[in-house]
CSV table of C-alpha atoms and ligand atoms in Angstrom, one decimal:
chain,number,residue,atom,x,y,z
A,1,MET,CA,-42.6,-7.1,4.0
A,2,ASN,CA,-40.5,-9.1,6.3
A,3,LYS,CA,-38.2,-6.8,8.0
A,4,PRO,CA,-34.3,-8.0,7.5
A,5,VAL,CA,-32.5,-9.5,10.6
A,6,LEU,CA,-29.4,-7.4,11.2
A,7,TYR,CA,-26.3,-8.6,12.8
A,8,ILE,CA,-23.9,-6.1,13.9
A,9,VAL,CA,-20.6,-7.8,13.8
A,10,ILE,CA,-17.8,-6.3,16.0
A,11,PRO,CA,-14.2,-7.6,16.5
A,12,CYS,CA,-12.6,-7.1,19.9
A,13,TYR,CA,-9.1,-7.2,21.1
A,14,ILE,CA,-8.2,-5.9,24.7
A,15,GLU,CA,-11.4,-3.6,24.8
A,16,GLU,CA,-12.3,-3.9,28.4
A,17,GLU,CA,-12.1,-0.1,28.7
A,18,VAL,CA,-14.2,0.4,25.5
A,19,LEU,CA,-16.7,-2.0,25.8
A,20,PRO,CA,-19.0,-1.0,28.6
A,21,ILE,CA,-19.0,2.4,26.9
A,22,THR,CA,-20.0,1.5,23.3
A,23,ALA,CA,-22.1,-1.6,23.9
A,24,PRO,CA,-25.2,0.5,24.9
A,25,GLU,CA,-24.5,2.7,22.0
A,26,PHE,CA,-25.0,-0.2,19.4
A,27,LYS,CA,-28.1,-1.3,21.4
A,28,LYS,CA,-29.4,2.2,21.2
A,29,GLN,CA,-28.8,2.2,17.4
A,30,ILE,CA,-30.4,-1.1,16.9
A,31,ASP,CA,-33.4,0.1,19.0
A,32,SER,CA,-33.9,3.0,16.8
A,33,MET,CA,-33.8,1.1,13.7
A,34,ILE,CA,-36.2,-1.6,14.8
A,35,ALA,CA,-38.6,1.6,16.0
A,36,ASP,CA,-38.1,3.0,12.5
A,37,GLU,CA,-39.1,-0.5,11.1
A,38,LEU,CA,-36.1,-0.9,9.2
A,39,VAL,CA,-34.8,-4.2,10.8
A,40,SER,CA,-36.5,-6.9,12.6
A,41,LYS,CA,-36.9,-7.2,16.2
A,42,ASP,CA,-34.5,-10.3,16.0
A,43,SER,CA,-31.6,-8.2,15.2
A,44,LYS,CA,-28.4,-8.6,17.3
A,45,VAL,CA,-25.1,-7.1,18.2
A,46,MET,CA,-22.4,-9.8,17.9
A,47,PHE,CA,-19.1,-9.5,19.5
A,48,VAL,CA,-16.1,-11.5,18.6
A,49,ASN,CA,-13.5,-11.9,21.1
A,50,ASP,CA,-10.1,-12.0,19.2
A,51,GLY,CA,-8.2,-13.9,21.9
A,52,SER,CA,-8.1,-11.0,24.4
A,53,ARG,CA,-6.0,-11.2,27.5
A,54,ASP,CA,-8.1,-8.9,29.6
A,55,LYS,CA,-11.6,-9.2,30.8
A,56,THR,CA,-13.0,-8.6,27.3
A,57,TRP,CA,-14.7,-11.7,27.1
A,58,GLY,CA,-16.1,-11.9,30.5
A,59,ILE,CA,-17.7,-8.4,29.6
A,60,ILE,CA,-19.3,-9.7,26.5
A,61,LYS,CA,-20.7,-12.8,28.5
A,62,ASP,CA,-22.3,-10.4,31.1
A,63,LEU,CA,-23.7,-8.2,28.5
A,64,SER,CA,-25.3,-11.2,26.7
A,65,LYS,CA,-26.8,-12.4,30.1
A,66,GLN,CA,-28.1,-8.8,30.8
A,67,ASP,CA,-29.8,-8.4,27.3
A,68,PRO,CA,-30.4,-11.0,24.8
A,69,VAL,CA,-29.7,-8.4,22.0
A,70,PHE,CA,-26.0,-9.0,22.6
A,71,LYS,CA,-24.2,-12.2,21.5
A,72,GLY,CA,-20.7,-13.2,21.3
A,73,ILE,CA,-18.3,-15.6,20.1
A,74,CYS,CA,-14.7,-16.2,21.2
A,75,LEU,CA,-11.6,-17.2,19.1
A,76,SER,CA,-9.3,-19.6,20.6
A,77,ARG,CA,-6.4,-17.1,20.3
A,78,ASN,CA,-5.4,-13.8,18.7
A,79,ARG,CA,-5.9,-14.1,15.1
A,80,GLY,CA,-5.9,-10.3,14.1
A,81,HIS,CA,-8.6,-8.0,13.1
A,82,GLN,CA,-9.3,-9.5,9.6
A,83,ASN,CA,-9.6,-13.0,10.7
A,84,ALA,CA,-11.8,-12.1,13.8
A,85,LEU,CA,-14.1,-10.0,11.5
A,86,LEU,CA,-14.2,-12.9,9.1
A,87,ALA,CA,-14.9,-15.4,11.7
A,88,GLY,CA,-17.9,-13.2,12.9
A,89,LEU,CA,-19.3,-12.7,9.5
A,90,MET,CA,-19.2,-16.5,8.6
A,91,GLU,CA,-21.0,-17.1,11.9
A,92,ALA,CA,-23.7,-14.4,11.3
A,93,LYS,CA,-24.6,-15.2,7.6
A,94,GLU,CA,-26.6,-18.2,8.7
A,95,LEU,CA,-28.4,-16.3,11.2
A,96,SER,CA,-29.0,-13.0,9.5
A,97,ASP,CA,-30.3,-11.3,6.4
A,98,ILE,CA,-27.7,-8.6,6.6
A,99,THR,CA,-24.5,-7.7,8.7
A,100,ILE,CA,-22.8,-4.5,9.4
A,101,SER,CA,-19.1,-4.8,10.5
A,102,ILE,CA,-17.7,-2.1,12.6
A,103,ASP,CA,-14.8,-1.5,15.0
A,104,CYS,CA,-15.8,-1.4,18.7
A,105,ASP,CA,-14.1,1.6,19.6
A,106,GLY,CA,-16.7,4.1,18.8
A,107,GLN,CA,-14.4,5.8,16.2
A,108,ASP,CA,-16.9,5.1,13.3
A,109,ASP,CA,-20.1,7.1,13.4
A,110,ILE,CA,-22.6,4.4,14.7
A,111,THR,CA,-25.6,6.4,13.4
A,112,ALA,CA,-24.4,6.0,9.8
A,113,MET,CA,-26.0,2.4,10.0
A,114,THR,CA,-29.5,3.9,9.6
A,115,GLN,CA,-28.5,5.2,6.1
A,116,MET,CA,-26.6,2.0,5.4
A,117,VAL,CA,-29.9,-0.1,6.0
A,118,LYS,CA,-31.8,2.4,3.9
A,119,GLU,CA,-29.5,1.9,1.1
A,120,TYR,CA,-30.0,-1.8,1.3
A,121,HIS,CA,-33.7,-1.4,1.2
A,122,ASN,CA,-32.9,0.5,-2.1
A,123,GLY,CA,-31.5,-2.7,-3.5
A,124,CYS,CA,-27.9,-2.5,-2.5
A,125,GLU,CA,-26.4,-5.7,-1.3
A,126,VAL,CA,-22.9,-4.0,-0.2
A,127,VAL,CA,-22.7,-0.6,1.4
A,128,TYR,CA,-19.2,0.8,2.1
A,129,GLY,CA,-18.9,3.2,4.9
A,130,VAL,CA,-16.4,6.0,3.9
A,131,ARG,CA,-14.8,8.4,6.1
A,132,SER,CA,-15.4,11.9,5.0
A,133,LYS,CA,-12.9,13.7,7.2
A,134,ARG,CA,-9.9,12.5,9.1
A,135,GLU,CA,-9.4,15.8,11.3
A,136,THR,CA,-9.3,14.0,14.6
A,137,ASP,CA,-6.8,11.5,13.3
A,138,THR,CA,-3.1,12.6,14.2
A,139,PHE,CA,-1.0,13.8,11.1
A,140,MET,CA,1.1,10.6,11.2
A,141,LYS,CA,-2.2,8.1,11.2
A,142,ARG,CA,-3.8,10.4,8.5
A,143,PHE,CA,-0.7,10.3,6.4
A,144,THR,CA,0.2,6.7,6.6
A,145,ALA,CA,-3.4,5.7,6.2
A,146,GLU,CA,-3.9,7.8,3.1
A,147,SER,CA,-0.6,6.6,1.6
A,148,PHE,CA,-1.7,3.0,2.3
A,149,TYR,CA,-4.9,3.4,0.1
A,150,LYS,CA,-2.7,5.1,-2.8
A,151,LEU,CA,-0.3,2.4,-2.7
A,152,LEU,CA,-2.9,-0.3,-2.9
A,153,ALA,CA,-4.6,1.6,-5.9
A,154,SER,CA,-1.2,1.7,-7.7
A,155,MET,CA,-0.5,-1.8,-7.2
A,156,GLY,CA,-3.7,-2.7,-8.7
A,157,ALA,CA,-5.7,-3.6,-5.4
A,158,GLU,CA,-9.3,-2.3,-6.0
A,159,VAL,CA,-10.2,-0.7,-2.6
A,160,VAL,CA,-12.6,2.1,-2.0
A,161,PHE,CA,-10.8,5.2,-0.9
A,162,ASN,CA,-10.9,5.8,2.8
A,163,HIS,CA,-13.3,2.9,3.3
A,164,ALA,CA,-11.9,0.5,6.2
A,165,ASP,CA,-14.1,-2.4,7.6
A,166,TYR,CA,-17.2,-0.5,8.3
A,167,ARG,CA,-19.8,-1.7,6.0
A,168,LEU,CA,-23.0,-3.4,5.3
A,169,VAL,CA,-22.9,-6.8,3.6
A,170,SER,CA,-26.0,-8.9,2.9
A,171,SER,CA,-26.0,-12.7,3.7
A,172,LYS,CA,-26.4,-13.4,0.2
A,173,VAL,CA,-23.0,-11.9,-0.8
A,174,LEU,CA,-21.3,-13.5,2.4
A,175,LYS,CA,-22.6,-16.7,1.3
A,176,GLU,CA,-20.8,-16.4,-2.0
A,177,PHE,CA,-17.9,-14.9,-0.3
A,178,ALA,CA,-17.6,-18.1,1.8
A,179,ASN,CA,-16.2,-19.6,-1.4
A,180,PHE,CA,-13.2,-17.5,-1.4
A,181,LYS,CA,-11.0,-20.1,0.4
A,182,GLU,CA,-7.9,-18.1,0.6
A,183,VAL,CA,-5.9,-17.9,4.0
A,184,ASN,CA,-4.3,-14.5,3.5
A,185,ILE,CA,-7.5,-12.2,3.7
A,186,PHE,CA,-7.9,-8.4,3.1
A,187,LEU,CA,-11.7,-8.1,3.3
A,188,ARG,CA,-11.9,-4.5,2.0
A,189,GLY,CA,-10.3,-5.5,-1.1
A,190,MET,CA,-12.0,-8.9,-1.5
A,191,ILE,CA,-15.6,-7.8,-1.1
A,192,PRO,CA,-15.6,-5.8,-4.3
A,193,LEU,CA,-14.5,-8.9,-6.0
A,194,VAL,CA,-17.8,-10.5,-5.3
A,195,GLY,CA,-19.5,-7.8,-7.0
A,196,PHE,CA,-23.4,-7.3,-6.7
A,197,LYS,CA,-25.0,-4.0,-6.4
A,198,SER,CA,-23.0,-1.4,-4.1
A,199,THR,CA,-22.9,2.1,-2.9
A,200,SER,CA,-21.1,4.3,-0.2
A,201,VAL,CA,-22.3,6.2,2.7
A,202,TYR,CA,-20.1,9.1,4.2
A,203,TYR,CA,-19.4,9.6,7.8
A,204,GLU,CA,-16.9,11.7,10.1
A,205,ARG,CA,-14.6,9.6,12.2
A,206,HIS,CA,-14.1,10.5,15.7
A,207,GLU,CA,-11.4,9.9,18.2
A,208,ARG,CA,-11.0,6.6,20.1
A,209,ILE,CA,-13.3,6.7,23.1
A,210,ALA,CA,-10.8,5.0,25.5
A,211,GLY,CA,-7.8,2.5,25.3
A,212,GLU,CA,-5.3,2.6,22.3
A,213,SER,CA,-5.1,1.6,18.8
A,214,HIS,CA,-3.9,-2.0,18.2
A,215,TYR,CA,-2.9,-1.0,14.7
A,216,PRO,CA,0.7,0.4,15.1
A,217,LEU,CA,2.8,1.2,12.1
A,218,SER,CA,4.1,-2.2,11.9
A,219,LYS,CA,0.7,-3.8,11.7
A,220,MET,CA,-0.4,-1.4,9.0
A,221,LEU,CA,2.6,-2.1,6.8
A,222,ALA,CA,1.7,-5.9,7.3
A,223,LEU,CA,-1.9,-5.4,6.4
A,224,ALA,CA,-0.7,-3.1,3.3
A,225,PHE,CA,1.6,-5.9,2.1
A,226,ASP,CA,-1.0,-8.8,2.6
A,227,GLY,CA,-3.3,-6.4,0.6
A,228,ILE,CA,-1.1,-6.0,-2.4
A,229,THR,CA,0.2,-9.6,-2.3
A,230,SER,CA,-3.2,-11.2,-1.7
A,231,LEU,CA,-4.9,-9.2,-4.6
A,232,SER,CA,-2.4,-8.7,-7.3
A,233,ILE,CA,0.7,-10.0,-8.9
A,234,LYS,CA,1.8,-6.6,-10.1
A,235,PRO,CA,5.2,-6.7,-8.0
A,236,ILE,CA,6.3,-9.6,-10.2
A,237,ARG,CA,5.3,-7.8,-13.3
A,238,ILE,CA,7.4,-5.1,-12.3
A,239,ILE,CA,10.5,-7.1,-11.8
A,240,THR,CA,10.0,-8.4,-15.6
A,241,GLY,CA,9.6,-4.9,-16.5
A,242,MET,CA,12.8,-4.0,-14.8
A,243,GLY,CA,14.8,-6.8,-16.5
A,244,ILE,CA,13.6,-5.6,-19.9
A,245,ILE,CA,14.8,-2.0,-19.2
A,246,VAL,CA,18.2,-3.2,-18.0
A,247,ALA,CA,18.6,-5.6,-20.8
A,248,PHE,CA,17.9,-2.8,-23.3
A,249,LEU,CA,20.1,-0.3,-21.5
A,250,SER,CA,23.0,-3.2,-21.5
A,251,PHE,CA,22.3,-3.5,-25.2
A,252,ILE,CA,23.2,0.2,-25.6
A,253,MET,CA,26.1,0.0,-23.5
A,254,LEU,CA,27.2,-2.9,-25.6
A,255,ILE,CA,27.2,-0.9,-28.8
A,256,TYR,CA,28.8,1.8,-26.9
A,257,THR,CA,31.9,-0.3,-25.6
A,258,PHE,CA,32.2,-1.8,-29.1
A,259,ILE,CA,32.6,1.8,-30.5
A,260,ARG,CA,35.1,2.8,-27.5
A,261,TYR,CA,36.9,-0.5,-28.2
A,262,PHE,CA,37.6,0.1,-32.0
A,263,MET,CA,38.5,3.7,-31.2
A,264,GLY,CA,41.2,2.4,-29.0
A,265,ALA,CA,40.1,4.2,-26.1
A,266,THR,CA,39.8,1.5,-23.6
A,267,ILE,CA,41.8,-0.2,-20.8
A,268,GLU,CA,42.5,-3.9,-21.7
A,269,GLY,CA,39.5,-6.1,-20.7
A,270,TRP,CA,37.1,-3.3,-19.6
A,271,ALA,CA,35.0,-3.7,-22.7
A,272,SER,CA,34.1,-7.4,-22.2
A,273,THR,CA,33.8,-7.4,-18.5
A,274,SER,CA,31.4,-4.3,-18.7
A,275,SER,CA,29.5,-5.9,-21.4
A,276,ILE,CA,29.0,-9.3,-19.7
A,277,ILE,CA,27.8,-7.6,-16.4
A,278,CYS,CA,25.2,-5.5,-18.0
A,279,PHE,CA,23.9,-8.2,-20.5
A,280,LEU,CA,23.9,-10.8,-17.7
A,281,SER,CA,22.1,-8.6,-15.1
A,282,GLY,CA,19.3,-7.9,-17.5
A,283,ILE,CA,18.7,-11.6,-18.4
A,284,GLN,CA,18.9,-12.6,-14.9
A,285,LEU,CA,16.1,-10.0,-14.1
A,286,ILE,CA,13.9,-11.0,-17.1
A,287,SER,CA,14.4,-14.7,-16.0
A,288,LEU,CA,13.2,-13.9,-12.6
A,289,GLY,CA,10.3,-12.2,-13.7
A,290,VAL,CA,9.3,-15.2,-15.8
A,291,ILE,CA,9.7,-17.5,-13.2
A,292,GLY,CA,7.7,-15.2,-11.1
A,293,GLU,CA,4.8,-15.1,-13.5
A,294,TYR,CA,4.5,-18.9,-13.3
A,295,ILE,CA,4.6,-18.7,-9.4
A,296,GLY,CA,2.0,-16.0,-9.6
A,297,LYS,CA,-0.2,-18.2,-11.8
A,298,ILE,CA,0.2,-21.0,-9.1
A,299,TYR,CA,-0.6,-18.7,-6.4
A,300,MET,CA,-3.7,-17.3,-8.1
A,301,GLU,CA,-4.8,-21.0,-8.8
A,302,THR,CA,-4.1,-22.1,-5.3
A,303,LYS,CA,-6.7,-19.7,-4.2
A,304,ALA,CA,-9.3,-21.7,-6.0
A,305,ARG,CA,-11.6,-18.7,-6.1
A,306,PRO,CA,-14.9,-19.0,-7.9
A,307,ARG,CA,-14.8,-18.1,-11.3
A,308,PHE,CA,-18.0,-16.6,-11.6
A,309,ILE,CA,-21.0,-15.9,-9.0
A,310,ILE,CA,-24.6,-15.9,-10.1
A,311,SER,CA,-26.4,-12.9,-8.3
A,312,GLU,CA,-29.9,-13.8,-9.1
A,313,ARG,CA,-32.2,-16.3,-10.8
A,314,THR,CA,-35.5,-16.0,-12.5
A,315,ASP,CA,-36.6,-19.0,-10.3
A,316,ASP,CA,-36.0,-16.7,-7.4
A,317,GLN,CA,-39.4,-14.8,-7.8
A,318,GLU,CA,-42.3,-17.1,-6.8
B,1,UDP,N1,-8.9,-5.9,16.6
B,1,UDP,C1,-8.9,-7.3,16.8
B,1,UDP,N2,-7.8,-8.0,16.8
B,1,UDP,C2,-6.5,-7.5,16.8
B,1,UDP,C3,-6.3,-5.9,16.7
B,1,UDP,C4,-7.7,-5.3,16.7
B,1,UDP,O1,-10.0,-7.9,16.8
B,1,UDP,O2,-5.4,-8.3,16.8
B,1,UDP,C5,-10.1,-5.0,16.6
B,1,UDP,C6,-10.2,-4.0,17.8
B,1,UDP,O3,-10.7,-4.4,19.1
B,1,UDP,C7,-10.9,-3.0,17.1
B,1,UDP,C8,-10.6,-3.0,15.7
B,1,UDP,O4,-10.1,-4.4,15.6
B,1,UDP,O5,-12.3,-3.2,17.3
B,1,UDP,C9,-9.9,-2.0,15.1
B,1,UDP,O6,-8.7,-1.8,15.9
B,1,UDP,P1,-8.2,-0.4,16.4
B,1,UDP,O7,-9.2,0.5,16.7
B,1,UDP,O8,-7.0,-0.8,17.3
B,1,UDP,O9,-7.4,0.0,14.9
B,1,UDP,P2,-7.4,1.6,14.4
B,1,UDP,O10,-8.9,2.2,14.3
B,1,UDP,O11,-6.4,2.4,15.2
B,1,UDP,O12,-7.1,1.3,12.9
B,2,MG,MG1,-10.1,2.2,16.0
């Protein structure tokens, strides 16, 4: 059997402190997998420099000069973690059989890759790395991160709980994923849309080795917002729902004001004014929701996502 070529894809943004520590770890992991005959000798570690202002790119170039196992690509400017990762994966899909994406800060257990590759050999095309514990995260980080997953799930975005972007994806899946042409990307929610056989591998999350997180609360919120709005049009549905409820309430209010009016217990003008306000606000919300529905449809259409994906063909087996 031909052993698969593995590319470990690592986005890096201002990581000059971390790279010299973690790069050898990645190499060690690849060497051990080559020794175990799990992956091909041509497997590589590929760094994506996401427009860092520090010496990150210089370090990557030096690494690749010292050891052919290291490779790198450099983005023209900072485009954010998701875009950097996408760039790396799209580059790697032509050169490899499988890719594993991971952060470069050593927080995710690098040795879990062995298990991921074993799952690939068992027939899985996608293997999600899931954090089993978050004890080393600060309370704030854990709380915000876990609320983030719950919010996403309640909004109908299908994500694996406590899975970030540490995962194995085969090139076969990536080639299909390349047809998802949207600009707002949220990889961990989009990879499940591609389908194929998948599973999860559990690992413990450590503290950052050096440097600091580039995911402050503001970026996390932006990611959550992107995640929801790029995967679902549920927020629009909520407006429609609210409209229906308000219209219904205003209907009851209308009956109530009529009763009060005929009992003669109202101030002049109150009945008509309050009825109009209630009724119109209900109608307005419903209308907004209906307009939103159409915008939602247009939004989904403009993505021009593939409508189906063929995972295998009988012709595949020679
Ligand atoms: N990163 C990136 N571009 C950015 C921000 C972050 O490529 O604009 C990379 C960063 O180098 C790291 C990964 O994304 O490898 C995750 O970032 P970080 O560790 O800061 O986030 P956290 O683990 O705290 O969520
Ligand atoms: Mg990190």
